[in-house]
Amino acid sequence: MKSRAKAGRPSSSWSDQEPELEVDTEAEPVSSEPEGSEDSWRGSLRSGGPKSGKARGGSRRRRTHGTSSKERSIRRLESNERERQRMHKLNNAFQALREAIPHVKMDKKLSKIETLTLAKNYIKALTTIVLDMSAACSPNSAAQSEGSAAKLLQCYQQHLEEEGEQDLTQYLTQIQDNLSS
DNA sequence: TAGGCCATCTGGTCCT
DNA sequence: AGGACCAGATGGCCTA
């Protein structure tokens, strides 16, 4: 994990204990943001975006939380904390995945997209070898089993090269040497 | 300096 | 009702 200063939005956010916004919004059925506020235009952009394709419930906003701005502020802070914890869990899972898949550049942390891509390729490669091995268990297929390890490496290497991860061929070469010895 | 990656905030939607 | 999930927005850090 990078040691970065606490990122995020500037302290203009109301979550920084500045409940100057939304003082009396209870009577508003749909939009509670003050005109011209940052969240106002952000919300309007979102309302028609591709993500809002989850068709259910329409665009009506739920306003069942606490009535006072202070209470809403507290709930928002609690939500933020839960979201932070959720993202930390997700990042822990990414880290576990990084450690589970082989890659050469151990000094450079894999990005999330690299991790997912590599994991996908690794699974494909492992699937290949498992299928080969199961085929080898059946009669008349001894010849197939011979090349299963080589096939695994070939498959994995091919995917890596397609994705521009040619450096990983060093790792594969090592494995190949180990298998052949 | 531009672009990539990331953490965080946020509000809408889904699920229990 | 409230927590989980999701994705857009934003700004910071890092590297080429």
XYZ file of N, CA and C (backbone and C1' of nucleotides) in Angstrom:
767
model
N 0.845 -1.206 0.000
C 0.000 0.000 0.000
C 0.866 1.236 0.000
N 0.475 2.134 -0.849
C 1.211 3.386 -0.881
C 0.977 4.151 0.400
N 2.001 4.786 0.865
C 1.800 5.640 2.024
C 1.476 7.023 1.520
N 0.228 7.269 1.455
C -0.190 8.557 0.948
C -0.927 9.310 2.023
N -0.854 10.617 1.895
C -1.639 11.415 2.816
C -3.097 11.134 2.563
N -3.889 11.297 3.558
C -5.305 11.008 3.409
C -5.856 11.772 2.225
N -6.224 11.020 1.221
C -6.725 11.649 0.011
C -8.168 12.031 0.192
N -8.823 12.217 -0.933
C -10.235 12.515 -0.843
C -10.536 13.949 -1.150
N -11.719 14.288 -0.856
C -12.184 15.595 -1.254
C -11.718 16.641 -0.280
N -11.669 17.857 -0.742
C -11.292 18.948 0.138
C -12.297 19.105 1.252
N -11.910 19.862 2.249
C -12.732 19.916 3.442
C -13.996 20.737 3.266
N -14.328 21.040 2.033
C -15.583 21.749 1.824
C -16.765 20.817 1.981
N -16.476 19.507 2.002
C -17.552 18.539 2.133
C -18.258 18.692 3.467
N -19.571 18.462 3.452
C -20.304 18.627 4.695
C -19.975 17.528 5.679
N -19.323 16.492 5.188
C -18.942 15.440 6.116
C -17.861 15.906 7.058
N -17.297 17.066 6.779
C -16.285 17.604 7.677
C -16.901 18.492 8.735
N -18.049 18.084 9.147
C -18.718 18.784 10.233
C -19.047 20.215 9.887
N -19.472 20.446 8.664
C -19.917 21.769 8.299
C -21.319 21.688 7.735
N -22.283 21.542 8.559
C -23.659 21.334 8.099
C -24.316 22.598 7.615
N -23.582 23.366 6.796
C -24.217 24.584 6.314
C -25.208 24.294 5.204
N -25.076 23.124 4.563
C -25.991 22.776 3.494
C -27.190 22.048 4.057
N -28.263 22.084 3.286
C -29.452 21.303 3.595
C -29.954 21.561 5.001
N -30.215 22.769 5.268
C -30.691 23.067 6.610
C -32.123 22.624 6.792
N -32.950 22.932 5.789
C -34.334 22.505 5.923
C -34.796 21.851 4.637
N -34.502 20.592 4.493
C -34.795 19.908 3.242
C -35.876 18.861 3.409
N -36.443 18.773 4.544
C -37.398 17.681 4.779
C -38.581 17.733 3.827
N -38.997 18.931 3.489
C -40.195 19.039 2.673
C -39.923 18.738 1.210
N -38.647 18.591 0.844
C -38.339 18.366 -0.546
C -38.529 16.917 -0.923
N -39.367 16.647 -1.887
C -39.643 15.265 -2.242
C -38.540 14.615 -3.057
N -37.861 15.337 -3.891
C -36.915 14.693 -4.793
C -35.491 15.134 -4.560
N -35.183 16.363 -4.843
C -33.799 16.788 -4.747
C -33.622 17.706 -3.562
N -32.656 17.374 -2.734
C -32.443 18.185 -1.548
C -31.228 19.072 -1.682
N -30.498 18.950 -2.791
C -29.301 19.743 -2.920
C -29.640 21.173 -3.287
N -28.919 22.091 -2.690
C -29.112 23.495 -3.046
C -28.671 23.716 -4.478
N -29.309 24.621 -5.156
C -28.967 24.886 -6.535
C -27.530 25.360 -6.642
N -26.843 24.818 -7.646
C -25.501 25.280 -7.901
C -24.458 24.613 -7.042
N -24.864 23.814 -6.116
C -23.870 23.128 -5.305
C -23.212 22.037 -6.125
N -22.038 21.609 -5.671
C -21.295 20.601 -6.396
C -22.117 19.336 -6.545
N -22.732 18.899 -5.480
C -23.480 17.652 -5.541
C -24.695 17.785 -6.433
N -25.158 19.001 -6.575
C -26.315 19.189 -7.409
C -26.029 18.796 -8.847
N -24.953 19.338 -9.414
C -24.717 19.001 -10.818
C -24.197 17.592 -10.945
N -23.534 17.098 -9.931
C -23.077 15.718 -10.005
C -24.260 14.784 -10.005
N -25.197 15.100 -9.190
C -26.379 14.249 -9.116
C -27.158 14.249 -10.407
N -27.212 15.386 -11.038
C -27.970 15.455 -12.271
C -27.267 14.692 -13.378
N -25.957 14.709 -13.364
C -25.237 13.928 -14.351
C -25.530 12.454 -14.154
N -25.537 12.037 -12.902
C -25.698 10.637 -12.604
C -27.075 10.125 -12.970
N -28.038 10.979 -12.835
C -29.404 10.496 -12.951
C -29.709 9.929 -14.327
N -28.971 10.316 -15.347
C -29.273 9.801 -16.660
C -28.190 8.882 -17.191
N -27.203 8.629 -16.372
C -26.052 7.878 -16.826
C -26.348 6.417 -17.084
N -25.361 5.727 -17.664
C -25.535 4.329 -18.012
C -25.752 3.475 -16.785
N -25.235 3.925 -15.678
C -25.346 3.123 -14.486
C -26.760 3.091 -13.966
N -27.524 4.113 -14.281
C -28.863 4.141 -13.748
C -29.784 3.199 -14.496
N -29.184 2.285 -15.228
C -29.981 1.325 -15.948
C -30.624 0.301 -15.033
N -30.218 0.285 -13.789
C -30.869 -0.604 -12.842
C -32.289 -0.132 -12.677
N -33.174 -0.660 -13.481
C -34.538 -0.160 -13.504
C -35.309 -0.690 -12.320
N -35.480 0.129 -11.377
C -36.330 -0.222 -10.260
C -36.439 0.968 -9.341
N -37.615 1.287 -8.977
C -37.796 2.347 -8.009
C -37.770 3.743 -8.589
N -37.492 3.856 -9.861
C -37.480 5.167 -10.473
C -36.380 6.033 -9.919
N -36.545 7.331 -10.026
C -35.498 8.227 -9.577
C -35.859 8.888 -8.259
N -36.901 8.399 -7.643
C -37.323 9.031 -6.398
C -36.298 8.785 -5.308
N -36.040 9.815 -4.591
C -35.033 9.704 -3.567
C -35.651 9.311 -2.234
N -34.979 8.435 -1.557
C -35.487 8.030 -0.255
C -35.088 9.070 0.787
N -36.015 9.518 1.500
C -35.738 10.516 2.526
C -36.298 10.060 3.858
N -35.859 8.923 4.278
C -36.427 8.391 5.510
C -35.448 8.487 6.660
N -34.257 8.996 6.365
C -33.278 9.083 7.438
C -33.630 10.215 8.377
N -32.737 10.438 9.287
C -32.961 11.434 10.311
C -33.354 12.770 9.738
N -34.058 13.490 10.489
C -34.615 14.726 9.962
C -33.655 15.892 10.106
N -32.874 15.914 11.139
C -31.984 17.049 11.322
C -30.728 16.870 10.490
N -30.162 17.986 10.127
C -28.947 17.919 9.311
C -27.811 17.284 10.109
N -27.834 17.495 11.402
C -26.795 16.896 12.229
C -26.893 15.375 12.197
N -28.133 14.894 12.271
C -28.332 13.441 12.239
C -27.928 12.867 10.886
N -28.274 13.587 9.827
C -27.879 13.124 8.496
C -26.366 13.119 8.356
N -25.771 14.137 8.956
C -24.314 14.216 8.893
C -23.683 13.013 9.578
N -24.228 12.650 10.708
C -23.705 11.488 11.435
C -23.876 10.221 10.615
N -25.060 10.082 10.022
C -25.309 8.882 9.208
C -24.365 8.836 8.012
N -24.117 9.986 7.443
C -23.222 10.021 6.292
C -21.818 9.623 6.705
N -21.384 10.112 7.833
C -20.047 9.749 8.316
C -19.962 8.251 8.584
N -21.044 7.705 9.136
C -21.059 6.259 9.390
C -21.014 5.488 8.072
N -21.761 5.977 7.108
C -21.737 5.327 5.787
C -20.343 5.400 5.176
N -19.728 6.557 5.307
C -18.374 6.704 4.768
C -17.427 5.693 5.406
N -17.540 5.550 6.698
C -16.662 4.619 7.405
C -16.903 3.185 6.935
N -18.172 2.828 6.772
C -18.464 1.472 6.295
C -17.917 1.261 4.887
N -18.065 2.277 4.068
C -17.573 2.164 2.706
C -16.050 2.031 2.702
N -15.406 2.773 3.581
C -13.950 2.673 3.689
C -13.550 1.257 4.086
N -14.237 0.715 5.070
C -13.930 -0.644 5.522
C -14.178 -1.646 4.397
N -15.248 -1.419 3.654
C -15.555 -2.326 2.556
C -14.447 -2.297 1.505
N -13.986 -1.098 1.199
C -12.923 -0.973 0.210
C -11.619 -1.562 0.734
N -11.380 -1.431 2.033
C -10.178 -2.049 2.603
C -10.248 -3.563 2.471
N -11.425 -4.113 2.715
C -11.588 -5.564 2.539
C -11.330 -5.964 1.097
N -11.858 -5.155 0.202
C -11.664 -5.440 -1.218
C -10.177 -5.395 -1.557
N -9.487 -4.418 -1.028
C -8.065 -4.293 -1.308
C -7.279 -5.442 -0.686
N -7.706 -5.897 0.475
C -7.063 -7.063 1.076
C -7.228 -8.282 0.181
N -8.393 -8.408 -0.389
C -8.646 -9.525 -1.293
C -7.768 -9.407 -2.537
N -7.613 -8.190 -3.023
C -6.726 -7.992 -4.172
C -5.300 -8.387 -3.812
N -4.891 -8.023 -2.615
C -3.533 -8.334 -2.192
C -3.342 -9.844 -2.097
N -4.334 -10.526 -1.556
C -4.256 -11.985 -1.461
C -4.165 -12.605 -2.848
N -4.897 -12.024 -3.773
C -4.866 -12.527 -5.147
C -3.493 -12.289 -5.769
N -2.936 -11.118 -5.508
C -1.588 -10.822 -6.023
C -0.588 -11.867 -5.560
N -0.730 -12.246 -4.294
C 0.231 -13.195 -3.732
C -0.018 -14.612 -4.230
N -1.191 -14.844 -4.773
C -1.529 -16.201 -5.218
C -1.113 -16.463 -6.652
N -0.896 -15.414 -7.415
C -0.556 -15.625 -8.821
C 0.909 -15.310 -9.049
N 1.554 -16.092 -9.902
C 2.976 -15.879 -10.154
C 3.217 -14.685 -11.070
N 4.184 -13.909 -10.706
C 4.623 -12.832 -11.597
C 6.048 -12.475 -11.254
N 6.737 -11.928 -12.230
C 8.179 -11.704 -12.092
C 8.522 -10.413 -11.379
N 7.839 -9.380 -11.752
C 8.190 -8.067 -11.185
C 7.720 -7.971 -9.743
N 8.406 -8.682 -8.883
C 7.976 -8.703 -7.488
C 8.191 -7.348 -6.823
N 9.128 -6.569 -7.367
C 9.401 -5.276 -6.743
C 8.305 -4.268 -7.072
N 7.628 -4.517 -8.182
C 6.578 -3.573 -8.582
C 5.213 -4.184 -8.303
N 4.447 -3.479 -7.546
C 3.119 -3.985 -7.189
C 2.222 -4.012 -8.423
N 1.532 -5.131 -8.602
C 0.585 -5.223 -9.704
C -0.587 -4.293 -9.447
N -1.018 -3.649 -10.494
C -2.220 -2.830 -10.344
C -3.427 -3.762 -10.253
N -4.558 -3.203 -9.953
C -5.755 -4.025 -9.819
C -6.116 -4.678 -11.145
N -6.047 -3.903 -12.199
C -6.427 -4.462 -13.496
C -5.429 -5.517 -13.925
N -4.161 -5.287 -13.635
C -3.152 -6.301 -13.957
C -3.396 -7.571 -13.150
N -3.722 -7.394 -11.906
C -3.984 -8.543 -11.047
C -5.123 -9.385 -11.580
N -6.204 -8.732 -11.955
C -7.362 -9.465 -12.465
C -7.039 -10.164 -13.781
N -6.342 -9.457 -14.651
C -6.008 -10.035 -15.950
C -5.095 -11.242 -15.804
N -4.084 -11.073 -14.956
C -3.136 -12.161 -14.738
C -3.828 -13.352 -14.082
N -4.683 -13.073 -13.158
C -5.404 -14.156 -12.472
C -6.263 -14.930 -13.456
N -6.904 -14.193 -14.337
C -7.734 -14.857 -15.354
C -6.882 -15.785 -16.208
N -5.733 -15.286 -16.643
C -4.860 -16.102 -17.483
C -4.329 -17.317 -16.720
N -4.019 -17.086 -15.468
C -3.484 -18.165 -14.644
C -4.525 -19.268 -14.475
N -5.738 -18.861 -14.249
C -6.817 -19.847 -14.106
C -6.997 -20.629 -15.400
N -6.935 -19.917 -16.504
C -7.060 -20.597 -17.798
C -5.972 -21.644 -17.955
N -4.753 -21.226 -17.585
C -3.629 -22.144 -17.742
C -3.785 -23.357 -16.846
N -4.180 -23.115 -15.614
C -4.379 -24.232 -14.688
C -5.496 -25.147 -15.166
N -6.526 -24.547 -15.717
C -7.621 -25.351 -16.257
C -7.125 -26.268 -17.359
N -6.256 -25.710 -18.174
C -5.707 -26.508 -19.271
C -4.984 -27.738 -18.753
N -4.162 -27.515 -17.743
C -3.374 -28.645 -17.253
C -4.249 -29.662 -16.531
N -5.261 -29.189 -15.846
C -6.163 -30.116 -15.166
C -6.894 -30.984 -16.184
N -7.326 -30.359 -17.253
C -8.013 -31.131 -18.296
C -7.075 -32.148 -18.909
N -5.849 -31.724 -19.125
C -4.862 -32.651 -19.687
C -4.612 -33.820 -18.753
N -4.503 -33.492 -17.488
C -4.220 -34.554 -16.522
C -5.386 -35.525 -16.417
N -6.577 -34.997 -16.466
C -7.724 -35.896 -16.378
C -7.813 -36.760 -17.626
N -7.410 -36.188 -18.739
C -7.389 -36.980 -19.966
C -6.324 -38.061 -19.875
N -5.261 -37.730 -19.179
C -4.171 -38.686 -19.052
C -4.566 -39.900 -18.219
N -5.545 -39.740 -17.400
C -5.996 -40.841 -16.556
C -6.743 -41.899 -17.352
N -7.233 -41.498 -18.488
C -7.945 -42.467 -19.305
C -6.942 -43.233 -20.163
N -7.279 -44.465 -20.548
C -6.363 -45.265 -21.370
C -6.142 -44.623 -22.740
N -5.080 -45.031 -23.395
C -4.741 -44.562 -24.744
C -4.421 -43.063 -24.782
N -4.078 -42.506 -23.650
C -3.774 -41.075 -23.697
C -2.482 -40.754 -22.972
N -1.647 -41.739 -22.862
C -0.376 -41.504 -22.176
C 0.440 -40.449 -22.905
N 0.324 -40.461 -24.188
C 1.104 -39.499 -24.965
C 0.667 -38.078 -24.687
N -0.630 -37.912 -24.436
C -1.137 -36.566 -24.173
C -0.578 -36.010 -22.871
N -0.494 -36.879 -21.878
C -0.082 -36.393 -20.562
C 1.346 -35.886 -20.575
N 2.132 -36.426 -21.488
C 3.533 -36.040 -21.540
C 3.686 -34.535 -21.708
N 2.875 -34.012 -22.544
C 3.052 -32.603 -22.847
C 2.190 -31.661 -22.046
N 1.587 -32.160 -20.996
C 0.636 -31.312 -20.280
C 1.308 -30.121 -19.618
N 2.436 -30.362 -19.007
C 3.126 -29.248 -18.348
C 3.582 -28.222 -19.377
N 4.092 -28.746 -20.459
C 4.545 -27.842 -21.511
C 3.378 -27.044 -22.074
N 2.247 -27.715 -22.177
C 1.060 -27.015 -22.684
C 0.627 -25.902 -21.734
N 0.683 -26.223 -20.460
C 0.318 -25.212 -19.457
C 1.164 -23.969 -19.633
N 2.475 -24.215 -19.704
C 3.375 -23.077 -19.806
C 3.148 -22.315 -21.112
N 2.926 -23.080 -22.146
C 2.707 -22.444 -23.448
C 1.463 -21.569 -23.431
N 0.424 -22.115 -22.856
C -0.845 -21.389 -22.794
C -0.710 -20.125 -21.958
N -0.117 -20.287 -20.805
C 0.045 -19.155 -19.894
C 0.901 -18.077 -20.542
N 2.000 -18.555 -21.135
C 2.922 -17.611 -21.765
C 2.237 -16.846 -22.892
N 1.426 -17.569 -23.637
C 0.731 -16.924 -24.756
C -0.166 -15.797 -24.262
N -0.886 -16.087 -23.204
C -1.779 -15.062 -22.663
C -1.005 -13.873 -22.125
N 0.087 -14.170 -21.492
C 0.882 -13.083 -20.931
C 1.418 -12.194 -22.037
N 1.869 -12.820 -23.103
C 2.425 -12.022 -24.184
C 1.346 -11.194 -24.864
N 0.183 -11.764 -24.936
C -0.926 -11.018 -25.526
C -1.234 -9.784 -24.707
N -1.027 -9.900 -23.419
C -1.361 -8.790 -22.535
C -0.151 -7.911 -22.268
N 0.924 -8.148 -22.951
C 2.086 -7.308 -22.765
C 2.854 -7.573 -21.490
N 2.814 -8.766 -21.027
C 3.525 -9.119 -19.791
C 4.699 -10.023 -20.116
N 5.502 -9.587 -21.056
C 6.552 -10.478 -21.539
C 7.618 -10.762 -20.496
N 7.748 -9.866 -19.571
C 8.752 -10.096 -18.535
C 8.475 -11.368 -17.749
N 7.265 -11.755 -17.722
C 6.908 -12.936 -16.945
C 7.443 -14.216 -17.574
N 7.914 -14.116 -18.788
C 8.456 -15.314 -19.413
C 9.677 -15.815 -18.641
N 10.346 -14.899 -17.949
C 11.465 -15.330 -17.099
C 10.976 -16.325 -16.058
N 9.870 -15.952 -15.461
C 9.288 -16.811 -14.434
C 8.911 -18.164 -15.027
N 8.317 -18.109 -16.194
C 7.882 -19.347 -16.825
C 9.074 -20.223 -17.186
N 10.134 -19.579 -17.620
C 11.332 -20.341 -17.962
C 11.865 -21.087 -16.745
N 11.805 -20.391 -15.624
C 12.241 -21.029 -14.374
C 11.409 -22.260 -14.082
N 10.099 -22.093 -14.191
C 9.212 -23.218 -13.907
C 9.502 -24.371 -14.859
N 9.691 -23.995 -16.103
C 9.931 -25.023 -17.118
C 11.186 -25.820 -16.777
N 12.203 -25.084 -16.335
C 13.442 -25.771 -15.962
C 13.196 -26.732 -14.811
N 12.421 -26.261 -13.837
C 12.154 -27.105 -12.679
C 11.392 -28.358 -13.075
N 10.442 -28.179 -13.958
C 9.619 -29.323 -14.350
C 10.418 -30.337 -15.152
N 11.318 -29.825 -15.955
C 12.052 -30.748 -16.828
C 13.139 -31.487 -16.069
N 13.538 -30.965 -14.921
C 14.603 -31.623 -14.166
C 14.056 -32.719 -13.264
P 3.611 22.527 -15.303
O 3.213 21.547 -16.464
C 3.929 21.410 -17.684
C 3.392 20.157 -18.313
C 1.972 19.798 -17.884
O 1.279 19.289 -19.014
C 3.385 18.022 -17.344
P -0.300 19.274 -19.035
O -0.567 17.827 -19.644
C 0.333 17.322 -20.628
C 0.221 15.815 -20.705
C -1.191 15.266 -20.524
O -1.350 14.155 -21.393
C 0.178 14.442 -18.791
P -2.761 13.480 -21.555
O -2.576 12.100 -20.787
C -1.423 11.314 -21.073
C -1.322 10.179 -20.073
C -2.650 9.493 -19.752
O -2.442 8.091 -19.758
C -1.605 10.202 -17.762
P -3.661 7.117 -19.609
O -3.230 6.261 -18.333
C -1.879 5.804 -18.236
C -1.641 5.273 -16.834
C -2.795 4.442 -16.276
O -2.269 3.275 -15.671
C -2.266 6.210 -14.787
P -3.243 2.103 -15.233
O -3.339 2.341 -13.660
C -2.136 2.360 -12.903
C -2.433 2.836 -11.497
C -3.670 2.186 -10.860
O -3.262 1.424 -9.742
C -3.603 4.549 -10.484
P -4.321 0.548 -8.930
O -4.688 1.532 -7.734
C -3.637 2.090 -6.940
C -4.194 3.212 -6.076
C -5.444 2.819 -5.291
O -5.111 2.665 -3.929
C -5.606 5.019 -6.259
P -6.183 2.108 -2.923
O -6.702 3.429 -2.197
C -5.754 4.328 -1.649
C -6.460 5.496 -0.985
C -7.625 5.106 -0.079
O -7.635 5.979 1.038
C -8.426 6.425 -1.889
P -8.646 5.723 2.232
O -9.827 6.745 1.889
C -9.515 8.124 1.722
C -10.707 8.865 1.156
C -12.036 8.557 1.837
O -12.438 9.703 2.560
C -12.235 8.695 -0.540
P -13.770 9.674 3.393
O -14.781 10.388 2.380
C -14.384 11.605 1.774
C -15.457 12.090 0.820
C -16.881 12.023 1.370
O -17.551 13.233 1.037
C -16.753 10.845 -0.674
P -18.957 13.583 1.693
O -19.995 13.029 0.632
C -19.944 13.531 -0.706
C -20.853 12.728 -1.590
C -22.214 12.382 -0.982
O -23.182 13.234 -1.555
C -21.276 10.580 -2.257
P -24.624 13.364 -0.886
O -25.524 12.493 -1.865
C -25.485 12.771 -3.253
C -26.101 11.639 -4.034
C -27.487 11.202 -3.541
O -28.258 10.851 -4.687
C -26.026 9.371 -3.491
P -29.810 10.700 -4.632
O -30.045 9.383 -5.501
C -29.411 9.294 -6.772
C -29.330 7.853 -7.209
C -30.629 7.061 -7.019
O -30.858 6.285 -8.194
C -28.841 5.968 -5.910
P -32.264 5.522 -8.335
O -31.880 4.030 -7.946
C -30.850 3.384 -8.689
C -30.510 2.051 -8.041
C -31.716 1.150 -7.750
O -31.510 -0.074 -8.430
C -30.249 1.262 -5.898
P -32.625 -1.223 -8.391
O -31.964 -2.278 -7.389
C -30.627 -2.689 -7.615
C -30.152 -3.570 -6.481
C -31.131 -4.683 -6.076
O -30.404 -5.894 -5.951
C -30.534 -3.391 -4.183
P -31.163 -7.264 -5.722
O -30.919 -7.516 -4.163
C -29.583 -7.477 -3.676
C -29.573 -7.664 -2.162
C -30.503 -8.776 -1.657
O -29.803 -9.505 -0.673
C -30.981 -6.748 -0.540
P -30.333 -10.982 -0.242
O -30.502 -10.827 1.331
C -29.501 -10.133 2.072
C -30.059 -9.749 3.440
C -31.034 -10.773 4.026
O -30.749 -10.903 5.415
C -32.019 -8.654 4.007
P -38.973 3.252 7.128
O -37.699 2.873 8.000
C -37.858 2.205 9.252
C -36.538 1.544 9.590
C -35.328 2.444 9.354
O -34.382 2.186 10.392
C -35.163 0.529 7.963
P -33.206 3.196 10.540
O -31.988 2.327 10.014
C -31.825 1.022 10.522
C -30.845 0.262 9.664
C -29.594 1.065 9.268
O -28.475 0.197 9.361
C -30.611 0.191 7.358
P -27.035 0.756 9.549
O -26.160 -0.327 8.789
C -26.435 -1.703 9.001
C -26.127 -2.494 7.749
C -24.773 -2.160 7.113
O -24.107 -3.361 6.784
C -26.507 -1.920 5.514
P -22.732 -3.363 6.060
O -23.124 -3.707 4.559
C -23.857 -4.892 4.301
C -23.934 -5.150 2.805
C -22.607 -4.963 2.066
O -22.489 -5.983 1.086
C -24.235 -3.452 1.207
P -21.192 -6.123 0.204
O -21.636 -5.366 -1.126
C -22.812 -5.789 -1.794
C -23.114 -4.877 -2.958
C -21.900 -4.533 -3.831
O -22.196 -4.894 -5.170
C -23.133 -2.582 -3.283
P -21.076 -4.933 -6.275
O -21.321 -3.533 -6.995
C -22.627 -3.235 -7.472
C -22.689 -1.789 -7.927
C -21.459 -1.350 -8.723
O -21.871 -1.073 -10.049
C -22.114 0.287 -7.100
P -20.828 -1.060 -11.206
O -20.701 0.498 -11.487
C -21.872 1.240 -11.754
C -21.609 2.726 -11.570
C -20.349 3.241 -12.289
O -20.670 4.497 -12.862
C -20.243 3.807 -10.024
P -19.835 5.050 -14.050
O -19.856 6.607 -13.719
C -21.088 7.228 -13.379
C -20.836 8.496 -12.589
C -19.695 9.348 -13.127
O -20.096 10.714 -13.103
C -19.283 8.804 -10.861
P -19.157 11.812 -13.717
O -18.476 12.413 -12.404
C -19.311 12.913 -11.373
C -18.462 13.498 -10.260
C -17.266 14.333 -10.742
O -17.264 15.566 -10.045
C -16.544 12.629 -9.247
P -16.273 16.707 -10.481
O -15.089 16.531 -9.436
C -15.414 16.472 -8.051
C -14.178 16.123 -7.256
C -12.903 16.816 -7.729
O -12.424 17.646 -6.698
C -12.543 14.510 -7.276
P -11.382 18.779 -7.047
O -10.069 18.235 -6.311
C -10.166 17.787 -4.978
C -8.992 16.895 -4.636
C -7.624 17.445 -5.071
O -6.704 17.197 -4.031
C -7.927 15.287 -5.938
P -5.339 17.956 -3.960
O -4.332 16.774 -3.571
C -4.688 15.893 -2.516
C -3.846 14.641 -2.580
C -2.376 14.904 -2.924
O -1.559 14.120 -2.071
C -3.320 13.394 -4.500
P -0.001 14.390 -2.004
O 0.588 13.128 -2.764
C 0.205 11.835 -2.344
C 0.733 10.800 -3.321
C 2.186 11.043 -3.749
O 2.909 9.834 -3.578
C 0.789 10.765 -5.641
P 4.474 9.806 -3.750
O 4.645 9.112 -5.167
C 3.916 7.929 -5.434
C 4.092 7.544 -6.900
C 5.514 7.749 -7.436
O 5.925 6.555 -8.074
C 3.926 8.783 -8.856
P 7.468 6.324 -8.421
O 7.439 6.236 -10.015
C 6.402 5.494 -10.640
C 6.307 5.864 -12.113
C 7.663 6.066 -12.807
O 7.618 5.417 -14.058
C 6.297 7.938 -13.155
P 8.969 5.014 -14.823
O 8.700 5.482 -16.328
C 7.421 5.216 -16.913
C 7.164 6.210 -18.032
C 8.358 6.463 -18.953
O 7.903 6.585 -20.292
C 7.663 8.492 -17.979
